[in-house]
């Protein structure tokens, strides 16, 4: 099975950046140039229109976390970086999958979707498109069970995360 964002060799970074054109491209380019592996990446504006939050799940086997943070802080548009441990964060992900299923077995998928509190988005005589949102482990478990069926297409959004209310998370600072 492929590595998933919940694996121990991964860290979640919440990177606050200036909301300007090209910032995401510069972050992605930094990871590509340095050979750092991005496991998951999600970006959206914050409540402050001048800032965006990039949630990056990084593979620390491709480079030490300290090195990744140091390189990120070299980018002029990076305002703040926080490391979000799973125990200190609320994490969510979205998955949408289309599954080929014969009419006789359709109820199995419907039951699985119900158990995981997902949704059926589209139905045809031979396929179902389903969605599920939740923590990374829930998504992993659902995907594992879906693999017993013929998955036509599958897409995961990548992880988004915020600190749990009342938790102090390490705010990382540029060295020097």
mmCIF file with all atom_site columns, C-alpha atoms in Angstrom:
data_model
loop_
_atom_site.group_PDB
_atom_site.id
_atom_site.type_symbol
_atom_site.label_atom_id
_atom_site.label_alt_id
_atom_site.label_comp_id
_atom_site.label_asym_id
_atom_site.label_entity_id
_atom_site.label_seq_id
_atom_site.pdbx_PDB_ins_code
_atom_site.Cartn_x
_atom_site.Cartn_y
_atom_site.Cartn_z
_atom_site.occupancy
_atom_site.B_iso_or_equiv
_atom_site.pdbx_formal_charge
_atom_site.auth_seq_id
_atom_site.auth_comp_id
_atom_site.auth_asym_id
_atom_site.auth_atom_id
_atom_site.pdbx_PDB_model_num
ATOM 1   C CA . UNK A 1 1   ? 0.000   0.000  0.000   1.00 0.00 ? 1   UNK A CA 1
ATOM 2   C CA . UNK A 1 2   ? 1.226   3.516  -0.746  1.00 0.00 ? 2   UNK A CA 1
ATOM 3   C CA . UNK A 1 3   ? 2.318   5.858  2.022   1.00 0.00 ? 3   UNK A CA 1
ATOM 4   C CA . UNK A 1 4   ? -0.486  7.992  3.358   1.00 0.00 ? 4   UNK A CA 1
ATOM 5   C CA . UNK A 1 5   ? -0.442  11.419 5.001   1.00 0.00 ? 5   UNK A CA 1
ATOM 6   C CA . UNK A 1 6   ? -0.987  9.888  8.455   1.00 0.00 ? 6   UNK A CA 1
ATOM 7   C CA . UNK A 1 7   ? 2.269   7.910  8.353   1.00 0.00 ? 7   UNK A CA 1
ATOM 8   C CA . UNK A 1 8   ? 4.927   8.661  10.976  1.00 0.00 ? 8   UNK A CA 1
ATOM 9   C CA . UNK A 1 9   ? 7.494   9.892  8.443   1.00 0.00 ? 9   UNK A CA 1
ATOM 10  C CA . UNK A 1 10  ? 5.290   12.854 7.586   1.00 0.00 ? 10  UNK A CA 1
ATOM 11  C CA . UNK A 1 11  ? 4.791   16.251 9.174   1.00 0.00 ? 11  UNK A CA 1
ATOM 12  C CA . UNK A 1 12  ? 2.005   18.741 8.607   1.00 0.00 ? 12  UNK A CA 1
ATOM 13  C CA . UNK A 1 13  ? 3.027   22.361 8.162   1.00 0.00 ? 13  UNK A CA 1
ATOM 14  C CA . UNK A 1 14  ? 0.566   25.252 8.116   1.00 0.00 ? 14  UNK A CA 1
ATOM 15  C CA . UNK A 1 15  ? 2.320   27.956 6.126   1.00 0.00 ? 15  UNK A CA 1
ATOM 16  C CA . UNK A 1 16  ? 0.841   31.442 6.196   1.00 0.00 ? 16  UNK A CA 1
ATOM 17  C CA . UNK A 1 17  ? 1.831   33.320 3.048   1.00 0.00 ? 17  UNK A CA 1
ATOM 18  C CA . UNK A 1 18  ? 1.029   36.606 1.364   1.00 0.00 ? 18  UNK A CA 1
ATOM 19  C CA . UNK A 1 19  ? -1.962  36.139 -0.937  1.00 0.00 ? 19  UNK A CA 1
ATOM 20  C CA . UNK A 1 20  ? -0.170  37.103 -4.140  1.00 0.00 ? 20  UNK A CA 1
ATOM 21  C CA . UNK A 1 21  ? 0.106   35.590 -7.595  1.00 0.00 ? 21  UNK A CA 1
ATOM 22  C CA . UNK A 1 22  ? 2.918   33.083 -7.969  1.00 0.00 ? 22  UNK A CA 1
ATOM 23  C CA . UNK A 1 23  ? 3.465   32.295 -4.256  1.00 0.00 ? 23  UNK A CA 1
ATOM 24  C CA . UNK A 1 24  ? 2.180   28.732 -4.531  1.00 0.00 ? 24  UNK A CA 1
ATOM 25  C CA . UNK A 1 25  ? 4.302   28.173 -7.639  1.00 0.00 ? 25  UNK A CA 1
ATOM 26  C CA . UNK A 1 26  ? 7.406   29.366 -5.756  1.00 0.00 ? 26  UNK A CA 1
ATOM 27  C CA . UNK A 1 27  ? 6.661   27.016 -2.841  1.00 0.00 ? 27  UNK A CA 1
ATOM 28  C CA . UNK A 1 28  ? 6.109   24.056 -5.173  1.00 0.00 ? 28  UNK A CA 1
ATOM 29  C CA . UNK A 1 29  ? 9.247   24.968 -7.141  1.00 0.00 ? 29  UNK A CA 1
ATOM 30  C CA . UNK A 1 30  ? 11.294  25.056 -3.922  1.00 0.00 ? 30  UNK A CA 1
ATOM 31  C CA . UNK A 1 31  ? 10.184  21.526 -3.075  1.00 0.00 ? 31  UNK A CA 1
ATOM 32  C CA . UNK A 1 32  ? 10.894  20.305 -6.608  1.00 0.00 ? 32  UNK A CA 1
ATOM 33  C CA . UNK A 1 33  ? 14.369  21.907 -6.805  1.00 0.00 ? 33  UNK A CA 1
ATOM 34  C CA . UNK A 1 34  ? 15.399  20.498 -3.427  1.00 0.00 ? 34  UNK A CA 1
ATOM 35  C CA . UNK A 1 35  ? 13.920  17.050 -4.062  1.00 0.00 ? 35  UNK A CA 1
ATOM 36  C CA . UNK A 1 36  ? 11.534  17.315 -1.097  1.00 0.00 ? 36  UNK A CA 1
ATOM 37  C CA . UNK A 1 37  ? 8.497   15.080 -1.394  1.00 0.00 ? 37  UNK A CA 1
ATOM 38  C CA . UNK A 1 38  ? 5.074   16.688 -0.887  1.00 0.00 ? 38  UNK A CA 1
ATOM 39  C CA . UNK A 1 39  ? 2.569   14.073 0.274   1.00 0.00 ? 39  UNK A CA 1
ATOM 40  C CA . UNK A 1 40  ? -0.380  16.477 0.328   1.00 0.00 ? 40  UNK A CA 1
ATOM 41  C CA . UNK A 1 41  ? -0.893  20.142 -0.509  1.00 0.00 ? 41  UNK A CA 1
ATOM 42  C CA . UNK A 1 42  ? -3.935  22.375 -0.043  1.00 0.00 ? 42  UNK A CA 1
ATOM 43  C CA . UNK A 1 43  ? -4.168  26.157 -0.273  1.00 0.00 ? 43  UNK A CA 1
ATOM 44  C CA . UNK A 1 44  ? -6.903  28.740 0.265   1.00 0.00 ? 44  UNK A CA 1
ATOM 45  C CA . UNK A 1 45  ? -7.271  32.349 1.334   1.00 0.00 ? 45  UNK A CA 1
ATOM 46  C CA . UNK A 1 46  ? -7.742  33.070 5.054   1.00 0.00 ? 46  UNK A CA 1
ATOM 47  C CA . UNK A 1 47  ? -10.213 35.466 6.666   1.00 0.00 ? 47  UNK A CA 1
ATOM 48  C CA . UNK A 1 48  ? -7.549  38.146 6.070   1.00 0.00 ? 48  UNK A CA 1
ATOM 49  C CA . UNK A 1 49  ? -7.674  38.766 2.293   1.00 0.00 ? 49  UNK A CA 1
ATOM 50  C CA . UNK A 1 50  ? -3.943  39.600 2.324   1.00 0.00 ? 50  UNK A CA 1
ATOM 51  C CA . UNK A 1 51  ? -3.007  36.066 3.449   1.00 0.00 ? 51  UNK A CA 1
ATOM 52  C CA . UNK A 1 52  ? -3.434  32.462 2.320   1.00 0.00 ? 52  UNK A CA 1
ATOM 53  C CA . UNK A 1 53  ? -2.802  29.278 4.292   1.00 0.00 ? 53  UNK A CA 1
ATOM 54  C CA . UNK A 1 54  ? -0.938  26.447 2.612   1.00 0.00 ? 54  UNK A CA 1
ATOM 55  C CA . UNK A 1 55  ? -1.245  23.116 4.379   1.00 0.00 ? 55  UNK A CA 1
ATOM 56  C CA . UNK A 1 56  ? 1.664   20.929 3.334   1.00 0.00 ? 56  UNK A CA 1
ATOM 57  C CA . UNK A 1 57  ? 2.166   17.347 4.442   1.00 0.00 ? 57  UNK A CA 1
ATOM 58  C CA . UNK A 1 58  ? 5.845   16.673 3.868   1.00 0.00 ? 58  UNK A CA 1
ATOM 59  C CA . UNK A 1 59  ? 7.861   13.479 3.739   1.00 0.00 ? 59  UNK A CA 1
ATOM 60  C CA . UNK A 1 60  ? 10.651  14.049 6.261   1.00 0.00 ? 60  UNK A CA 1
ATOM 61  C CA . UNK A 1 61  ? 12.565  11.107 4.837   1.00 0.00 ? 61  UNK A CA 1
ATOM 62  C CA . UNK A 1 62  ? 13.260  13.254 1.755   1.00 0.00 ? 62  UNK A CA 1
ATOM 63  C CA . UNK A 1 63  ? 14.785  16.001 3.942   1.00 0.00 ? 63  UNK A CA 1
ATOM 64  C CA . UNK A 1 64  ? 14.914  16.899 7.646   1.00 0.00 ? 64  UNK A CA 1
ATOM 65  C CA . UNK A 1 65  ? 12.031  19.064 8.817   1.00 0.00 ? 65  UNK A CA 1
ATOM 66  C CA . UNK A 1 66  ? 14.418  21.812 9.954   1.00 0.00 ? 66  UNK A CA 1
ATOM 67  C CA . UNK A 1 67  ? 15.894  22.026 6.461   1.00 0.00 ? 67  UNK A CA 1
ATOM 68  C CA . UNK A 1 68  ? 12.446  22.253 4.857   1.00 0.00 ? 68  UNK A CA 1
ATOM 69  C CA . UNK A 1 69  ? 11.411  25.048 7.245   1.00 0.00 ? 69  UNK A CA 1
ATOM 70  C CA . UNK A 1 70  ? 14.680  26.932 6.686   1.00 0.00 ? 70  UNK A CA 1
ATOM 71  C CA . UNK A 1 71  ? 14.189  26.819 2.913   1.00 0.00 ? 71  UNK A CA 1
ATOM 72  C CA . UNK A 1 72  ? 10.537  27.909 3.178   1.00 0.00 ? 72  UNK A CA 1
ATOM 73  C CA . UNK A 1 73  ? 11.494  30.934 5.258   1.00 0.00 ? 73  UNK A CA 1
ATOM 74  C CA . UNK A 1 74  ? 13.883  32.002 2.477   1.00 0.00 ? 74  UNK A CA 1
ATOM 75  C CA . UNK A 1 75  ? 10.808  32.696 0.343   1.00 0.00 ? 75  UNK A CA 1
ATOM 76  C CA . UNK A 1 76  ? 9.958   36.375 0.828   1.00 0.00 ? 76  UNK A CA 1
ATOM 77  C CA . UNK A 1 77  ? 6.182   35.798 0.895   1.00 0.00 ? 77  UNK A CA 1
ATOM 78  C CA . UNK A 1 78  ? 6.222   33.340 3.837   1.00 0.00 ? 78  UNK A CA 1
ATOM 79  C CA . UNK A 1 79  ? 4.828   35.036 6.958   1.00 0.00 ? 79  UNK A CA 1
ATOM 80  C CA . UNK A 1 80  ? 4.605   32.178 9.479   1.00 0.00 ? 80  UNK A CA 1
ATOM 81  C CA . UNK A 1 81  ? 5.017   28.418 9.685   1.00 0.00 ? 81  UNK A CA 1
ATOM 82  C CA . UNK A 1 82  ? 3.377   26.207 12.301  1.00 0.00 ? 82  UNK A CA 1
ATOM 83  C CA . UNK A 1 83  ? 3.973   22.497 12.747  1.00 0.00 ? 83  UNK A CA 1
ATOM 84  C CA . UNK A 1 84  ? 0.688   20.678 13.403  1.00 0.00 ? 84  UNK A CA 1
ATOM 85  C CA . UNK A 1 85  ? 0.990   17.364 15.218  1.00 0.00 ? 85  UNK A CA 1
ATOM 86  C CA . UNK A 1 86  ? -2.078  15.139 14.702  1.00 0.00 ? 86  UNK A CA 1
ATOM 87  C CA . UNK A 1 87  ? -2.825  15.250 18.444  1.00 0.00 ? 87  UNK A CA 1
ATOM 88  C CA . UNK A 1 88  ? -2.898  19.072 18.380  1.00 0.00 ? 88  UNK A CA 1
ATOM 89  C CA . UNK A 1 89  ? -4.807  19.586 15.143  1.00 0.00 ? 89  UNK A CA 1
ATOM 90  C CA . UNK A 1 90  ? -8.198  19.113 13.552  1.00 0.00 ? 90  UNK A CA 1
ATOM 91  C CA . UNK A 1 91  ? -7.490  17.488 10.180  1.00 0.00 ? 91  UNK A CA 1
ATOM 92  C CA . UNK A 1 92  ? -9.876  16.873 7.312   1.00 0.00 ? 92  UNK A CA 1
ATOM 93  C CA . UNK A 1 93  ? -9.739  15.557 3.787   1.00 0.00 ? 93  UNK A CA 1
ATOM 94  C CA . UNK A 1 94  ? -12.282 14.935 1.027   1.00 0.00 ? 94  UNK A CA 1
ATOM 95  C CA . UNK A 1 95  ? -12.391 11.921 -1.274  1.00 0.00 ? 95  UNK A CA 1
ATOM 96  C CA . UNK A 1 96  ? -14.597 11.398 -4.303  1.00 0.00 ? 96  UNK A CA 1
ATOM 97  C CA . UNK A 1 97  ? -14.644 8.017  -6.040  1.00 0.00 ? 97  UNK A CA 1
ATOM 98  C CA . UNK A 1 98  ? -16.516 6.431  -8.909  1.00 0.00 ? 98  UNK A CA 1
ATOM 99  C CA . UNK A 1 99  ? -16.996 2.700  -8.485  1.00 0.00 ? 99  UNK A CA 1
ATOM 100 C CA . UNK A 1 100 ? -18.166 0.260  -11.145 1.00 0.00 ? 100 UNK A CA 1
ATOM 101 C CA . UNK A 1 101 ? -20.708 -2.027 -9.510  1.00 0.00 ? 101 UNK A CA 1
ATOM 102 C CA . UNK A 1 102 ? -23.264 -4.492 -10.771 1.00 0.00 ? 102 UNK A CA 1
ATOM 103 C CA . UNK A 1 103 ? -26.870 -3.900 -9.719  1.00 0.00 ? 103 UNK A CA 1
ATOM 104 C CA . UNK A 1 104 ? -26.849 -6.989 -7.459  1.00 0.00 ? 104 UNK A CA 1
ATOM 105 C CA . UNK A 1 105 ? -23.920 -5.645 -5.350  1.00 0.00 ? 105 UNK A CA 1
ATOM 106 C CA . UNK A 1 106 ? -24.927 -1.974 -5.301  1.00 0.00 ? 106 UNK A CA 1
ATOM 107 C CA . UNK A 1 107 ? -26.399 -2.242 -1.789  1.00 0.00 ? 107 UNK A CA 1
ATOM 108 C CA . UNK A 1 108 ? -22.926 -3.204 -0.477  1.00 0.00 ? 108 UNK A CA 1
ATOM 109 C CA . UNK A 1 109 ? -21.495 0.146  -1.587  1.00 0.00 ? 109 UNK A CA 1
ATOM 110 C CA . UNK A 1 110 ? -24.557 2.016  -0.306  1.00 0.00 ? 110 UNK A CA 1
ATOM 111 C CA . UNK A 1 111 ? -24.148 0.342  3.101   1.00 0.00 ? 111 UNK A CA 1
ATOM 112 C CA . UNK A 1 112 ? -20.419 1.129  3.178   1.00 0.00 ? 112 UNK A CA 1
ATOM 113 C CA . UNK A 1 113 ? -21.124 4.790  2.361   1.00 0.00 ? 113 UNK A CA 1
ATOM 114 C CA . UNK A 1 114 ? -23.758 4.905  5.114   1.00 0.00 ? 114 UNK A CA 1
ATOM 115 C CA . UNK A 1 115 ? -21.435 3.339  7.711   1.00 0.00 ? 115 UNK A CA 1
ATOM 116 C CA . UNK A 1 116 ? -18.749 5.940  6.945   1.00 0.00 ? 116 UNK A CA 1
ATOM 117 C CA . UNK A 1 117 ? -21.320 8.775  6.817   1.00 0.00 ? 117 UNK A CA 1
ATOM 118 C CA . UNK A 1 118 ? -20.506 9.552  3.203   1.00 0.00 ? 118 UNK A CA 1
ATOM 119 C CA . UNK A 1 119 ? -22.742 10.632 0.345   1.00 0.00 ? 119 UNK A CA 1
ATOM 120 C CA . UNK A 1 120 ? -23.768 9.183  -2.960  1.00 0.00 ? 120 UNK A CA 1
ATOM 121 C CA . UNK A 1 121 ? -23.295 11.926 -5.539  1.00 0.00 ? 121 UNK A CA 1
ATOM 122 C CA . UNK A 1 122 ? -24.279 10.228 -8.797  1.00 0.00 ? 122 UNK A CA 1
ATOM 123 C CA . UNK A 1 123 ? -25.831 6.956  -9.939  1.00 0.00 ? 123 UNK A CA 1
ATOM 124 C CA . UNK A 1 124 ? -25.873 5.178  -13.296 1.00 0.00 ? 124 UNK A CA 1
ATOM 125 C CA . UNK A 1 125 ? -26.889 1.622  -14.165 1.00 0.00 ? 125 UNK A CA 1
ATOM 126 C CA . UNK A 1 126 ? -23.290 0.408  -13.757 1.00 0.00 ? 126 UNK A CA 1
ATOM 127 C CA . UNK A 1 127 ? -21.526 2.982  -11.533 1.00 0.00 ? 127 UNK A CA 1
ATOM 128 C CA . UNK A 1 128 ? -21.823 5.016  -8.336  1.00 0.00 ? 128 UNK A CA 1
ATOM 129 C CA . UNK A 1 129 ? -19.931 8.194  -7.473  1.00 0.00 ? 129 UNK A CA 1
ATOM 130 C CA . UNK A 1 130 ? -19.476 8.614  -3.733  1.00 0.00 ? 130 UNK A CA 1
ATOM 131 C CA . UNK A 1 131 ? -17.881 11.205 -1.474  1.00 0.00 ? 131 UNK A CA 1
ATOM 132 C CA . UNK A 1 132 ? -16.525 11.106 2.041   1.00 0.00 ? 132 UNK A CA 1
ATOM 133 C CA . UNK A 1 133 ? -14.968 13.737 4.237   1.00 0.00 ? 133 UNK A CA 1
ATOM 134 C CA . UNK A 1 134 ? -13.171 13.176 7.503   1.00 0.00 ? 134 UNK A CA 1
ATOM 135 C CA . UNK A 1 135 ? -9.826  12.654 9.123   1.00 0.00 ? 135 UNK A CA 1
ATOM 136 C CA . UNK A 1 136 ? -7.026  11.059 7.129   1.00 0.00 ? 136 UNK A CA 1
ATOM 137 C CA . UNK A 1 137 ? -7.373  7.654  8.844   1.00 0.00 ? 137 UNK A CA 1
ATOM 138 C CA . UNK A 1 138 ? -11.104 7.501  8.104   1.00 0.00 ? 138 UNK A CA 1
ATOM 139 C CA . UNK A 1 139 ? -10.423 8.304  4.440   1.00 0.00 ? 139 UNK A CA 1
ATOM 140 C CA . UNK A 1 140 ? -7.643  5.678  4.319   1.00 0.00 ? 140 UNK A CA 1
ATOM 141 C CA . UNK A 1 141 ? -9.930  3.039  5.847   1.00 0.00 ? 141 UNK A CA 1
ATOM 142 C CA . UNK A 1 142 ? -12.748 3.830  3.415   1.00 0.00 ? 142 UNK A CA 1
ATOM 143 C CA . UNK A 1 143 ? -10.378 3.731  0.447   1.00 0.00 ? 143 UNK A CA 1
ATOM 144 C CA . UNK A 1 144 ? -9.032  0.354  1.595   1.00 0.00 ? 144 UNK A CA 1
ATOM 145 C CA . UNK A 1 145 ? -12.562 -1.086 1.746   1.00 0.00 ? 145 UNK A CA 1
ATOM 146 C CA . UNK A 1 146 ? -13.426 0.424  -1.637  1.00 0.00 ? 146 UNK A CA 1
ATOM 147 C CA . UNK A 1 147 ? -10.430 -1.351 -3.160  1.00 0.00 ? 147 UNK A CA 1
ATOM 148 C CA . UNK A 1 148 ? -12.444 -4.590 -2.955  1.00 0.00 ? 148 UNK A CA 1
ATOM 149 C CA . UNK A 1 149 ? -14.542 -3.119 -5.789  1.00 0.00 ? 149 UNK A CA 1
ATOM 150 C CA . UNK A 1 150 ? -13.623 -1.793 -9.223  1.00 0.00 ? 150 UNK A CA 1
ATOM 151 C CA . UNK A 1 151 ? -12.585 1.837  -8.690  1.00 0.00 ? 151 UNK A CA 1
ATOM 152 C CA . UNK A 1 152 ? -12.999 3.700  -11.975 1.00 0.00 ? 152 UNK A CA 1
ATOM 153 C CA . UNK A 1 153 ? -11.635 7.030  -10.696 1.00 0.00 ? 153 UNK A CA 1
ATOM 154 C CA . UNK A 1 154 ? -10.640 8.370  -7.325  1.00 0.00 ? 154 UNK A CA 1
ATOM 155 C CA . UNK A 1 155 ? -9.501  11.784 -6.114  1.00 0.00 ? 155 UNK A CA 1
ATOM 156 C CA . UNK A 1 156 ? -8.443  12.962 -2.672  1.00 0.00 ? 156 UNK A CA 1
ATOM 157 C CA . UNK A 1 157 ? -8.330  16.664 -1.875  1.00 0.00 ? 157 UNK A CA 1
ATOM 158 C CA . UNK A 1 158 ? -5.262  16.661 0.307   1.00 0.00 ? 158 UNK A CA 1
ATOM 159 C CA . UNK A 1 159 ? -5.283  17.432 3.982   1.00 0.00 ? 159 UNK A CA 1
ATOM 160 C CA . UNK A 1 160 ? -6.362  20.683 5.545   1.00 0.00 ? 160 UNK A CA 1
ATOM 161 C CA . UNK A 1 161 ? -5.669  21.310 9.217   1.00 0.00 ? 161 UNK A CA 1
ATOM 162 C CA . UNK A 1 162 ? -6.024  23.887 11.958  1.00 0.00 ? 162 UNK A CA 1
ATOM 163 C CA . UNK A 1 163 ? -4.810  23.797 15.556  1.00 0.00 ? 163 UNK A CA 1
ATOM 164 C CA . UNK A 1 164 ? -7.348  22.406 18.012  1.00 0.00 ? 164 UNK A CA 1
ATOM 165 C CA . UNK A 1 165 ? -8.990  25.104 20.084  1.00 0.00 ? 165 UNK A CA 1
ATOM 166 C CA . UNK A 1 166 ? -6.930  25.892 23.147  1.00 0.00 ? 166 UNK A CA 1
ATOM 167 C CA . UNK A 1 167 ? -3.796  24.118 21.906  1.00 0.00 ? 167 UNK A CA 1
ATOM 168 C CA . UNK A 1 168 ? -0.517  25.902 21.479  1.00 0.00 ? 168 UNK A CA 1
ATOM 169 C CA . UNK A 1 169 ? 1.243   24.717 18.362  1.00 0.00 ? 169 UNK A CA 1
ATOM 170 C CA . UNK A 1 170 ? 4.911   25.260 17.662  1.00 0.00 ? 170 UNK A CA 1
ATOM 171 C CA . UNK A 1 171 ? 5.384   28.377 15.562  1.00 0.00 ? 171 UNK A CA 1
ATOM 172 C CA . UNK A 1 172 ? 8.601   27.866 13.664  1.00 0.00 ? 172 UNK A CA 1
ATOM 173 C CA . UNK A 1 173 ? 10.967  30.740 13.053  1.00 0.00 ? 173 UNK A CA 1
ATOM 174 C CA . UNK A 1 174 ? 13.666  31.422 10.528  1.00 0.00 ? 174 UNK A CA 1
ATOM 175 C CA . UNK A 1 175 ? 17.143  30.543 11.745  1.00 0.00 ? 175 UNK A CA 1
ATOM 176 C CA . UNK A 1 176 ? 19.533  33.394 12.338  1.00 0.00 ? 176 UNK A CA 1
#
